Coordinates of N, CA and C in Angstrom, one line a residue:
X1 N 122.0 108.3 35.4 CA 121.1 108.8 36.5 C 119.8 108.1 36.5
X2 N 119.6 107.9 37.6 CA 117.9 107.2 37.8 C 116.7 107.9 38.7
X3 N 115.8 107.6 38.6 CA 115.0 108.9 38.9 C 114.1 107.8 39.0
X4 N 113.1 107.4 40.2 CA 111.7 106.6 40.4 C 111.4 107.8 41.1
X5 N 109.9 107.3 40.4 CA 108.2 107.8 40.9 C 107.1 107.5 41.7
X6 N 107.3 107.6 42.9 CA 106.0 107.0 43.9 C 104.8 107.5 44.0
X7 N 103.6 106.5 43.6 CA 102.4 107.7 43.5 C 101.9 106.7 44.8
X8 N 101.6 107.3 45.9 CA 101.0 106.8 47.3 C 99.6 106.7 47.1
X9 N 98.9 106.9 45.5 CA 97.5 106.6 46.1 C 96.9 105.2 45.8
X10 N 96.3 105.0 46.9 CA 95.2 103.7 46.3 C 94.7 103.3 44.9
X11 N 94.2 104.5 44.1 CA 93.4 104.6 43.5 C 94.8 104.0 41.9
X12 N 94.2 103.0 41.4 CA 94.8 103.2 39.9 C 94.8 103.9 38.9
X13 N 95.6 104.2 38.0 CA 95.5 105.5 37.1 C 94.9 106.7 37.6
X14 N 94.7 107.4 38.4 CA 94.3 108.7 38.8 C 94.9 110.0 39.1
X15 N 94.7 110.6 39.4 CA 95.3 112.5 39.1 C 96.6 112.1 40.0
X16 N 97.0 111.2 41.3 CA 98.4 111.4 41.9 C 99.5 110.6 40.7
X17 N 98.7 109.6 39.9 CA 99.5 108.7 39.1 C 100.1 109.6 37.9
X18 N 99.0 110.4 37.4 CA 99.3 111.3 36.2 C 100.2 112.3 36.4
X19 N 100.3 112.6 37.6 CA 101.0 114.0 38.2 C 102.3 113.1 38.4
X20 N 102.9 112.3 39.2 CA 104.2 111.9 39.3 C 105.0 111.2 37.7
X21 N 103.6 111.5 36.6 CA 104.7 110.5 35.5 C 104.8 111.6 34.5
X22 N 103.7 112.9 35.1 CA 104.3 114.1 33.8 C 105.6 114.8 34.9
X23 N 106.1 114.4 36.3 CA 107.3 114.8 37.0 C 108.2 113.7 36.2
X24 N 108.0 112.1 35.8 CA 109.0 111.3 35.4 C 109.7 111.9 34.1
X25 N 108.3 112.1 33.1 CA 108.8 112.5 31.4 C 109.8 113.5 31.8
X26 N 109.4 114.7 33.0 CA 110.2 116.2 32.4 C 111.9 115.5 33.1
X27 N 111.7 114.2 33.9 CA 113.1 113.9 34.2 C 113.9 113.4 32.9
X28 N 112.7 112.6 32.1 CA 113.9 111.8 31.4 C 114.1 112.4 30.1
X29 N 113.5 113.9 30.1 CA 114.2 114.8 29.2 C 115.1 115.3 30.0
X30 N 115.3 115.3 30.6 CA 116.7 115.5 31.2 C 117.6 114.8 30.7
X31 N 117.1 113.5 30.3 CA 118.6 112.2 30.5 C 118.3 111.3 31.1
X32 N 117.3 111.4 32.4 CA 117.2 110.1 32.9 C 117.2 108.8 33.2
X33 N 117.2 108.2 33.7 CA 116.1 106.6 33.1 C 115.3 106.9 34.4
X34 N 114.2 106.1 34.1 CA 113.0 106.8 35.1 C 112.2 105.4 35.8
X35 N 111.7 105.3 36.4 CA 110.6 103.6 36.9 C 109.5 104.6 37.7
X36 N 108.8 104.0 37.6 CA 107.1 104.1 38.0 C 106.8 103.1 39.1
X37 N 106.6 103.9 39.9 CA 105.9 102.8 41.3 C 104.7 103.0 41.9
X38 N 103.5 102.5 41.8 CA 102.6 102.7 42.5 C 102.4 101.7 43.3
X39 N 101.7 102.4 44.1 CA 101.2 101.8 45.5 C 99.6 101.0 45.2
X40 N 99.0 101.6 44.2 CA 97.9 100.8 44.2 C 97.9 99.7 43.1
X41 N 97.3 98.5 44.2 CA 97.2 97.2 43.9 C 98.2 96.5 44.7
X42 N 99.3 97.1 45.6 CA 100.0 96.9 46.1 C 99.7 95.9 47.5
X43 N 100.9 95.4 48.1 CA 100.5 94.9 49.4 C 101.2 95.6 50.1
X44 N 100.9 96.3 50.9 CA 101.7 96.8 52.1 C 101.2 96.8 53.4
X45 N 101.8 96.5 54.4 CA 101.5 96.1 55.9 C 102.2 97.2 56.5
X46 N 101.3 97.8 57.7 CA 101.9 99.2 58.5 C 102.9 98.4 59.5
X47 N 104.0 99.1 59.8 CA 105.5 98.8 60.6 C 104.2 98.4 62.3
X48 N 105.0 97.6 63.0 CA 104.4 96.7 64.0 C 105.1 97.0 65.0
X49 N 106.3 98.1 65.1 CA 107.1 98.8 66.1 C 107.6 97.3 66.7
X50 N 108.1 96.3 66.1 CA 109.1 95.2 66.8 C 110.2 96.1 67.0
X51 N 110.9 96.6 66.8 CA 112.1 97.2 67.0 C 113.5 96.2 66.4
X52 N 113.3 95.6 65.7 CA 114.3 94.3 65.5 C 115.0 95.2 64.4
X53 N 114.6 96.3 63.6 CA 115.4 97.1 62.5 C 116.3 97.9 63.3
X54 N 116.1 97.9 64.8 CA 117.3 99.0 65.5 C 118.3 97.7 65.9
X55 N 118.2 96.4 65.6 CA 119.5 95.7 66.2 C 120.2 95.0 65.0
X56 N 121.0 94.4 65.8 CA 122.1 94.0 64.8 C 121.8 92.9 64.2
X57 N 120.5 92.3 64.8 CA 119.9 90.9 64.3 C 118.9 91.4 63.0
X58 N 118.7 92.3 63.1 CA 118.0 92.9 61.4 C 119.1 92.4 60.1
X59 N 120.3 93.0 60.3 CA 120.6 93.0 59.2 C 120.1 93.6 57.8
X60 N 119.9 94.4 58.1 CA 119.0 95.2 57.1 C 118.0 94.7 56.4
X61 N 117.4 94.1 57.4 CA 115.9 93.4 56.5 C 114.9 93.5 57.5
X62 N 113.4 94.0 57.3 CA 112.8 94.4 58.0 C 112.3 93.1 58.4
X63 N 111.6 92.6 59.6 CA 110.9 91.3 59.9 C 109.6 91.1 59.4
X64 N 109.0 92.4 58.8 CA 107.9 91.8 58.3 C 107.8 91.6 56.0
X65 N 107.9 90.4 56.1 CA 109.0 89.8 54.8 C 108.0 89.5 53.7
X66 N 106.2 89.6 54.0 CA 105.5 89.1 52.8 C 104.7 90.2 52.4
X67 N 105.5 91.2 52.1 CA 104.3 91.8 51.2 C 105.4 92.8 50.7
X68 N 105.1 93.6 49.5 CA 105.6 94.5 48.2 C 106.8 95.4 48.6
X69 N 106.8 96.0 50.0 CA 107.9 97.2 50.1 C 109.3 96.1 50.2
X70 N 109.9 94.8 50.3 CA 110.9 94.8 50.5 C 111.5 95.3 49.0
X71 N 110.9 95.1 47.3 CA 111.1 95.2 46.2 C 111.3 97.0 46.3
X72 N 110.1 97.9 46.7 CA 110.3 99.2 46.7 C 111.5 100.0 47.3
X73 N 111.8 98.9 48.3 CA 113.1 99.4 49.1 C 114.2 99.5 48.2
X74 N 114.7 98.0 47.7 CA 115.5 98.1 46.8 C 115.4 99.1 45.3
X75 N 114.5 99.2 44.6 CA 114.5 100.5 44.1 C 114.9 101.7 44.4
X76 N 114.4 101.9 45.5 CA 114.8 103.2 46.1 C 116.6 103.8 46.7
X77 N 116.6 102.2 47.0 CA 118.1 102.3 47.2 C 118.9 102.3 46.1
X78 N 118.5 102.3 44.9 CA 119.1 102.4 43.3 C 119.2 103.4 42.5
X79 N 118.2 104.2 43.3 CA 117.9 105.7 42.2 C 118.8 106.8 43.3
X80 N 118.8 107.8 42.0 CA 119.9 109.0 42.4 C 118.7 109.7 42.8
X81 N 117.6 110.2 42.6 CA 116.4 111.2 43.0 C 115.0 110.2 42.9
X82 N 114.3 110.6 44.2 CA 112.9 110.0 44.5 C 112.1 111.1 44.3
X83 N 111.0 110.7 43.1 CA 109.5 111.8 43.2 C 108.4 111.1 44.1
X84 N 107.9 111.4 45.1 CA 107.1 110.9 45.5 C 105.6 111.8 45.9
X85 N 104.8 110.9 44.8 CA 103.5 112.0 45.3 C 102.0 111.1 45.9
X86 N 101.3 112.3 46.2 CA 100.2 111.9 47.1 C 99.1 112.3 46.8
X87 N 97.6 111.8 46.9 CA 96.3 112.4 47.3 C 96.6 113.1 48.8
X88 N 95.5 114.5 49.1 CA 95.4 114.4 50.3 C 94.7 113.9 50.9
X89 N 94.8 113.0 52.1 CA 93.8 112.2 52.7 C 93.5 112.8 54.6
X90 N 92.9 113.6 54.5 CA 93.1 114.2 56.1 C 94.0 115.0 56.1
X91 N 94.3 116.1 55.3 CA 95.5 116.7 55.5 C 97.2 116.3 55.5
X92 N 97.1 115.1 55.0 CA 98.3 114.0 55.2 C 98.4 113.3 53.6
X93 N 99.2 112.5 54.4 CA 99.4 111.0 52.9 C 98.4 110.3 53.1
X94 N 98.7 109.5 52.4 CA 97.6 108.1 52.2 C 98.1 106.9 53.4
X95 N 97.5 106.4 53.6 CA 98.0 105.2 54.8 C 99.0 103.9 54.1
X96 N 99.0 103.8 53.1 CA 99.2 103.0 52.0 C 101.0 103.9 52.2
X97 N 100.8 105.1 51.8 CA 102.5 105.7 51.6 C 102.6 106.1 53.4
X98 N 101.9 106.1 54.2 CA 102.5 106.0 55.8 C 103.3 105.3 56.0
X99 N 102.4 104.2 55.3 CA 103.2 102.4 56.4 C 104.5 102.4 55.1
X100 N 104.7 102.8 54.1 CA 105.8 103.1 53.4 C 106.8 103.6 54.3
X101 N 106.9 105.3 54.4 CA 107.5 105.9 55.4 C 108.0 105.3 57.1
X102 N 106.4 104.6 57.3 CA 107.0 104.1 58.9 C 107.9 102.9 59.1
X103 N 107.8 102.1 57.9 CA 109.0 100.9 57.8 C 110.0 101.1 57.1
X104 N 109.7 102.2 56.3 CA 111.8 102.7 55.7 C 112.7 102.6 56.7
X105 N 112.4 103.1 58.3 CA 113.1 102.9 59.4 C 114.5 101.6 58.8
X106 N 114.2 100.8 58.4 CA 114.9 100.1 57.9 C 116.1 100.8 57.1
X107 N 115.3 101.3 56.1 CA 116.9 102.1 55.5 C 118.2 103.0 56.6
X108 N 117.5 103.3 57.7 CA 118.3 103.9 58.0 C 118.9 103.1 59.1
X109 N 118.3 102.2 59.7 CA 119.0 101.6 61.1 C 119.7 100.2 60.0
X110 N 120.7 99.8 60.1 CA 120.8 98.6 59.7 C 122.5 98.1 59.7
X111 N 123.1 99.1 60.7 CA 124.5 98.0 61.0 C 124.5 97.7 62.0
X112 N 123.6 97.8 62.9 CA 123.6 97.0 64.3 C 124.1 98.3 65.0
X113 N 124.3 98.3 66.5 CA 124.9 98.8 67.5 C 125.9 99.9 66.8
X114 N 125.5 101.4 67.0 CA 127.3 102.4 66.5 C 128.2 102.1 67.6
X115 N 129.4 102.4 67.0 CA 130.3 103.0 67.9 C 131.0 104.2 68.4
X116 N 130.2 105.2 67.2 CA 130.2 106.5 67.1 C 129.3 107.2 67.4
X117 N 128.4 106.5 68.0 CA 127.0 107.5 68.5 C 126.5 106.9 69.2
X118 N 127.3 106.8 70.7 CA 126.3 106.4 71.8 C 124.7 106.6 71.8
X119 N 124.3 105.7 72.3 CA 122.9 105.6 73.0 C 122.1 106.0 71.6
X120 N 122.5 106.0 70.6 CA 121.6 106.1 69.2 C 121.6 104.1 69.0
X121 N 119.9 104.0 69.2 CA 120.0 102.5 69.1 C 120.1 102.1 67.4
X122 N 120.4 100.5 67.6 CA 120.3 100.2 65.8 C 121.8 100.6 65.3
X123 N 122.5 102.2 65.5 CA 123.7 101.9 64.0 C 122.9 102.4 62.9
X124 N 122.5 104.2 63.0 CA 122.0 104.6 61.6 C 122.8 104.1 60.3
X125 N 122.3 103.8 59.0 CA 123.1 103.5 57.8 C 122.4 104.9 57.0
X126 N 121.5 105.4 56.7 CA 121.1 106.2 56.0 C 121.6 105.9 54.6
X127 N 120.7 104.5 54.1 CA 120.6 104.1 52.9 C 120.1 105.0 51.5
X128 N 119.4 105.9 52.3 CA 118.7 107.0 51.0 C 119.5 108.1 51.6
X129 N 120.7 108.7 52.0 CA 121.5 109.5 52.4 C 121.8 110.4 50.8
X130 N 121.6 111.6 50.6 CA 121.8 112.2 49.9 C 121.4 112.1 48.4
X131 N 120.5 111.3 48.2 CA 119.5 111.5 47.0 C 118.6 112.8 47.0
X132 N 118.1 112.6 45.9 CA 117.5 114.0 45.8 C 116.0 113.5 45.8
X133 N 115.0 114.3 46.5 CA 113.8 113.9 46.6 C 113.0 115.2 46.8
X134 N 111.8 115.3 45.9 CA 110.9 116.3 45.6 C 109.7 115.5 45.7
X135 N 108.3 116.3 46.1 CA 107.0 116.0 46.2 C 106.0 116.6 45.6
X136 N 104.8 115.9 45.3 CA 104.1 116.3 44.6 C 102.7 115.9 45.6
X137 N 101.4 116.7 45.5 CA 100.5 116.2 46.5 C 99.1 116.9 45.6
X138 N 97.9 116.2 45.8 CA 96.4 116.5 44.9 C 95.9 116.9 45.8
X139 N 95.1 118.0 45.5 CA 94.1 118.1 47.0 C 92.5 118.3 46.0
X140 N 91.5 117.9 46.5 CA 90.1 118.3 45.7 C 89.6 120.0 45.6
X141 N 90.7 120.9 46.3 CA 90.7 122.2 45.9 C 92.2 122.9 45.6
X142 N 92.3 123.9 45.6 CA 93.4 125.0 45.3 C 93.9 124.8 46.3
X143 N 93.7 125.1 47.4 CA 94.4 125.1 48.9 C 93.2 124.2 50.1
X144 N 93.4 122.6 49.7 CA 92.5 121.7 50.2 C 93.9 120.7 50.7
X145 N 94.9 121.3 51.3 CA 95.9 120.8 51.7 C 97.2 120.4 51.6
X146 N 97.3 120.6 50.3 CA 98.1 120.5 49.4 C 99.8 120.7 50.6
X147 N 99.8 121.5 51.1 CA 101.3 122.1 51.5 C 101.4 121.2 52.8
X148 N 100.3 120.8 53.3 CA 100.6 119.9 54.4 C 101.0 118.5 54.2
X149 N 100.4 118.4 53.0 CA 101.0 116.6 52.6 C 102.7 116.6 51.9
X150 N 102.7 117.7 51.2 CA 104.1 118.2 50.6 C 104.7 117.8 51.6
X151 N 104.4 118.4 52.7 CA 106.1 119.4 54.2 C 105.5 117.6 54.6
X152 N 104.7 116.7 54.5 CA 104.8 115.3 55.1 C 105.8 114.4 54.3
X153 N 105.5 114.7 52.9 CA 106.4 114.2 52.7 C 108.0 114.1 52.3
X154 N 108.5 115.7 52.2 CA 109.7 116.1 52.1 C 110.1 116.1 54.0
X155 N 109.4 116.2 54.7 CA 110.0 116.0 56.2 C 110.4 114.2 56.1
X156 N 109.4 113.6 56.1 CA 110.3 112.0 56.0 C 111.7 112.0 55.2
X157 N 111.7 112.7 53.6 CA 112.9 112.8 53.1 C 114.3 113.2 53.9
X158 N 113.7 114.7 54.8 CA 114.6 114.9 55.4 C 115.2 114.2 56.6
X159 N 114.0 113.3 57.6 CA 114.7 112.5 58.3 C 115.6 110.8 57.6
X160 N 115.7 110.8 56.0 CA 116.4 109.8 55.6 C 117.9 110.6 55.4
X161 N 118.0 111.8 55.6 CA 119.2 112.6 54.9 C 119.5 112.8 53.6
X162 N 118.3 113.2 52.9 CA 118.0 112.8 51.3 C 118.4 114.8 51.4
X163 N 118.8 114.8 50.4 CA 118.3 116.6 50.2 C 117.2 116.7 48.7
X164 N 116.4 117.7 49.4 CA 115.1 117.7 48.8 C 115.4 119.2 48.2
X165 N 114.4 119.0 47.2 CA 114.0 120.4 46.2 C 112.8 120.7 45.9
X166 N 112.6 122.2 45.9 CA 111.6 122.6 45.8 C 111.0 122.3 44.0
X167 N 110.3 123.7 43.4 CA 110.1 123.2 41.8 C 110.3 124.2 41.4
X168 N 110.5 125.6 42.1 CA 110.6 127.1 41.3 C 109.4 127.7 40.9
X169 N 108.6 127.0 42.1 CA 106.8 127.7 42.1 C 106.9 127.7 43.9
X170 N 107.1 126.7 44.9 CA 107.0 126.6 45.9 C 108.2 125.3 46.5
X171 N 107.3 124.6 47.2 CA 108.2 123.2 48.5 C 107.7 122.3 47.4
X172 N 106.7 122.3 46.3 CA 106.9 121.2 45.7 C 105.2 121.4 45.0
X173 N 105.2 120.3 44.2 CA 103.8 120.2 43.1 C 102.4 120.0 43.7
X174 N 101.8 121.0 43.2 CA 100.4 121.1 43.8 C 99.2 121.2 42.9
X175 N 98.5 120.3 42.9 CA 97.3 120.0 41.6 C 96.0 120.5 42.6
X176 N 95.1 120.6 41.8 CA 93.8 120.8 42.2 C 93.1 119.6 40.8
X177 N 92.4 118.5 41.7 CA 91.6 117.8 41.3 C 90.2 116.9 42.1
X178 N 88.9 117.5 41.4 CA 88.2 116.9 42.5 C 87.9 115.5 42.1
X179 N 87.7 114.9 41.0 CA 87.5 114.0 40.3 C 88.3 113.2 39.5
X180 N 88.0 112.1 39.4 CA 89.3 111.2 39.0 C 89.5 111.4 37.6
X181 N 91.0 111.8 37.2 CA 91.5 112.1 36.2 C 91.1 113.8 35.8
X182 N 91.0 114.8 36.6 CA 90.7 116.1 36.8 C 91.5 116.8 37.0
X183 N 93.0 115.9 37.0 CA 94.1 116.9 36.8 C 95.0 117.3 36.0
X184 N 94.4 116.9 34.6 CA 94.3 117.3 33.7 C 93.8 118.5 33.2
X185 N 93.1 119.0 33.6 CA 92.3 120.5 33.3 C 93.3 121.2 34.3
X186 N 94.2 121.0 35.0 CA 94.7 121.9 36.3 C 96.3 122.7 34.9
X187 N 96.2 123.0 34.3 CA 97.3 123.6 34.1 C 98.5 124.2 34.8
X188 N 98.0 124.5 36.2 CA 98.9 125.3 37.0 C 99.8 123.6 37.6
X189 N 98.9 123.0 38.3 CA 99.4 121.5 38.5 C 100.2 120.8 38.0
X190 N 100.0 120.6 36.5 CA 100.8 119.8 35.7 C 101.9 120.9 35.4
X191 N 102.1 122.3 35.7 CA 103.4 122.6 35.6 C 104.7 122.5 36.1
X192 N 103.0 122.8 37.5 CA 104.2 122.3 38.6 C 105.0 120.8 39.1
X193 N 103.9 119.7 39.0 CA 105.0 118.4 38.2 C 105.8 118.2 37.7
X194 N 106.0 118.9 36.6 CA 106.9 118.6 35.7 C 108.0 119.4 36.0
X195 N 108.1 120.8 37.0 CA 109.2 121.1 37.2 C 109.8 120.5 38.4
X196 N 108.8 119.7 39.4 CA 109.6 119.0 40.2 C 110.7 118.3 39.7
X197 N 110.2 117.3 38.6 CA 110.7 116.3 37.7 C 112.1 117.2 37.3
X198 N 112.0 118.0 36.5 CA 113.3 119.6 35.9 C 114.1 118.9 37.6
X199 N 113.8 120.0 38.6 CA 114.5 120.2 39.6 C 115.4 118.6 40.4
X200 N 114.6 117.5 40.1 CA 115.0 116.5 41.1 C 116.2 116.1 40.2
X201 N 116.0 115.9 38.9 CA 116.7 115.5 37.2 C 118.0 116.4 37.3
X202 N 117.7 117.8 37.5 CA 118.7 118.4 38.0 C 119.9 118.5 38.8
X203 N 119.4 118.5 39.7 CA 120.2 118.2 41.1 C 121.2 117.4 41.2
X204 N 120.3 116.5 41.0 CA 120.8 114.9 40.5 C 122.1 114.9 39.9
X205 N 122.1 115.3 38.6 CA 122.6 115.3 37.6 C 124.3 115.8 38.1
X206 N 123.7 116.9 39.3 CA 124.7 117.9 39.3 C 125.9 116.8 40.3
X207 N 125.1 115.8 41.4 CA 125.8 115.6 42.3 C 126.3 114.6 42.1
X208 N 126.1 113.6 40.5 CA 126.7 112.7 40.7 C 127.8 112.8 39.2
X209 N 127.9 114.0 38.6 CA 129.0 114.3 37.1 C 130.5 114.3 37.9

């Protein structure tokens, strides 16, 4: 079983990074094997709406080819459960894990033209189809947004056809940190990570024995 961690913030080492690797450890007490992915330091370029990922001339590779996500992709198409977590930035993700989400488009368009679903352009593949994916989100208060960047990013999950889990607190992990490395003092936070990590590890476990 494999289990990667996406922490969507800019920032290096900070409360989203600490929060998705105490979700990694409670995976690979499970059994796991686990990979760490962050976004900062990263290159990533927001999707340019060519539309070339809905035709058959994609072949499942996005057209924009020089910068970090085509490596992320492949990861992600390797693991049995995705943790992916976030600062809140506006009530949202980070722009860094948008242009993530807005070019995955790729995982799912990539056999060309269906023949089983008219007027659906592209030929859905739903490359992340049934993995398990849980979220984790920081906000600089208790309720500083936290549930809106969550439902952001377990809604993309659900438009891959991933099935998602909650953590047996709520829709997923929620820290309070105003300051970098402050989520550490959050004991409610770091619980709740780590049972994302429990639930995704889980799931997982169950759907591929």
């Amino acid at each position: 079983m494999k289990i990667i961690g996406i922490s969507g913030s800019p920032r290096a080492k900070g409360n989203t990074e600490m929060l998705v690797q105490k979700a990694l450890k409670a995976a690979s007490e499970m059994g796991a094997k686990t990979e760490f992915i962050p976004l900062s330091g990263k290159k990533i370029k927001p999707c340019n709406g060519c539309g070339t990922c809905r035709t058959e001339n994609s072949k499942g590779i996005c057209a924009i080819k020089d910068d970090d996500l085509p490596r992320i992709y492949e990861a992600m198409k390797g693991a049995d459960g995705i943790i992916v977590g976030s600062p809140v930035y506006f009530l949202s993700v980070t722009a860094q894990l948008k242009a993530l989400f807005d070019r995955s488009v790729i995982l799912r368009y990539s056999k060309g033209i269906p023949v089983d679903r008219p007027g659906v352009p592209g030929g859905p593949e739903f490359l992340l189809k049934n993995k398990v994916g849980g979220a984790i989100a920081v906000g600089g208060g208790r309720d500083g947004g936290q549930l809106f960047t969550v439902n952001s990013i377990l809604q993309w999950m659900l438009m891959q056809s991933m099935i998602v889990v909650g953590n047996d607190y709520g829709m997923g992990g929620s820290a309070k940190a105003g300051t970098k490395g402050d989520a550490i003092n959050d004991e409610i936070g770091l619980a709740m990570a780590k049972y994302v990590g429990l639930r995704v590890a889980e799931v997982a476990g169950k759907i591929i024995e």
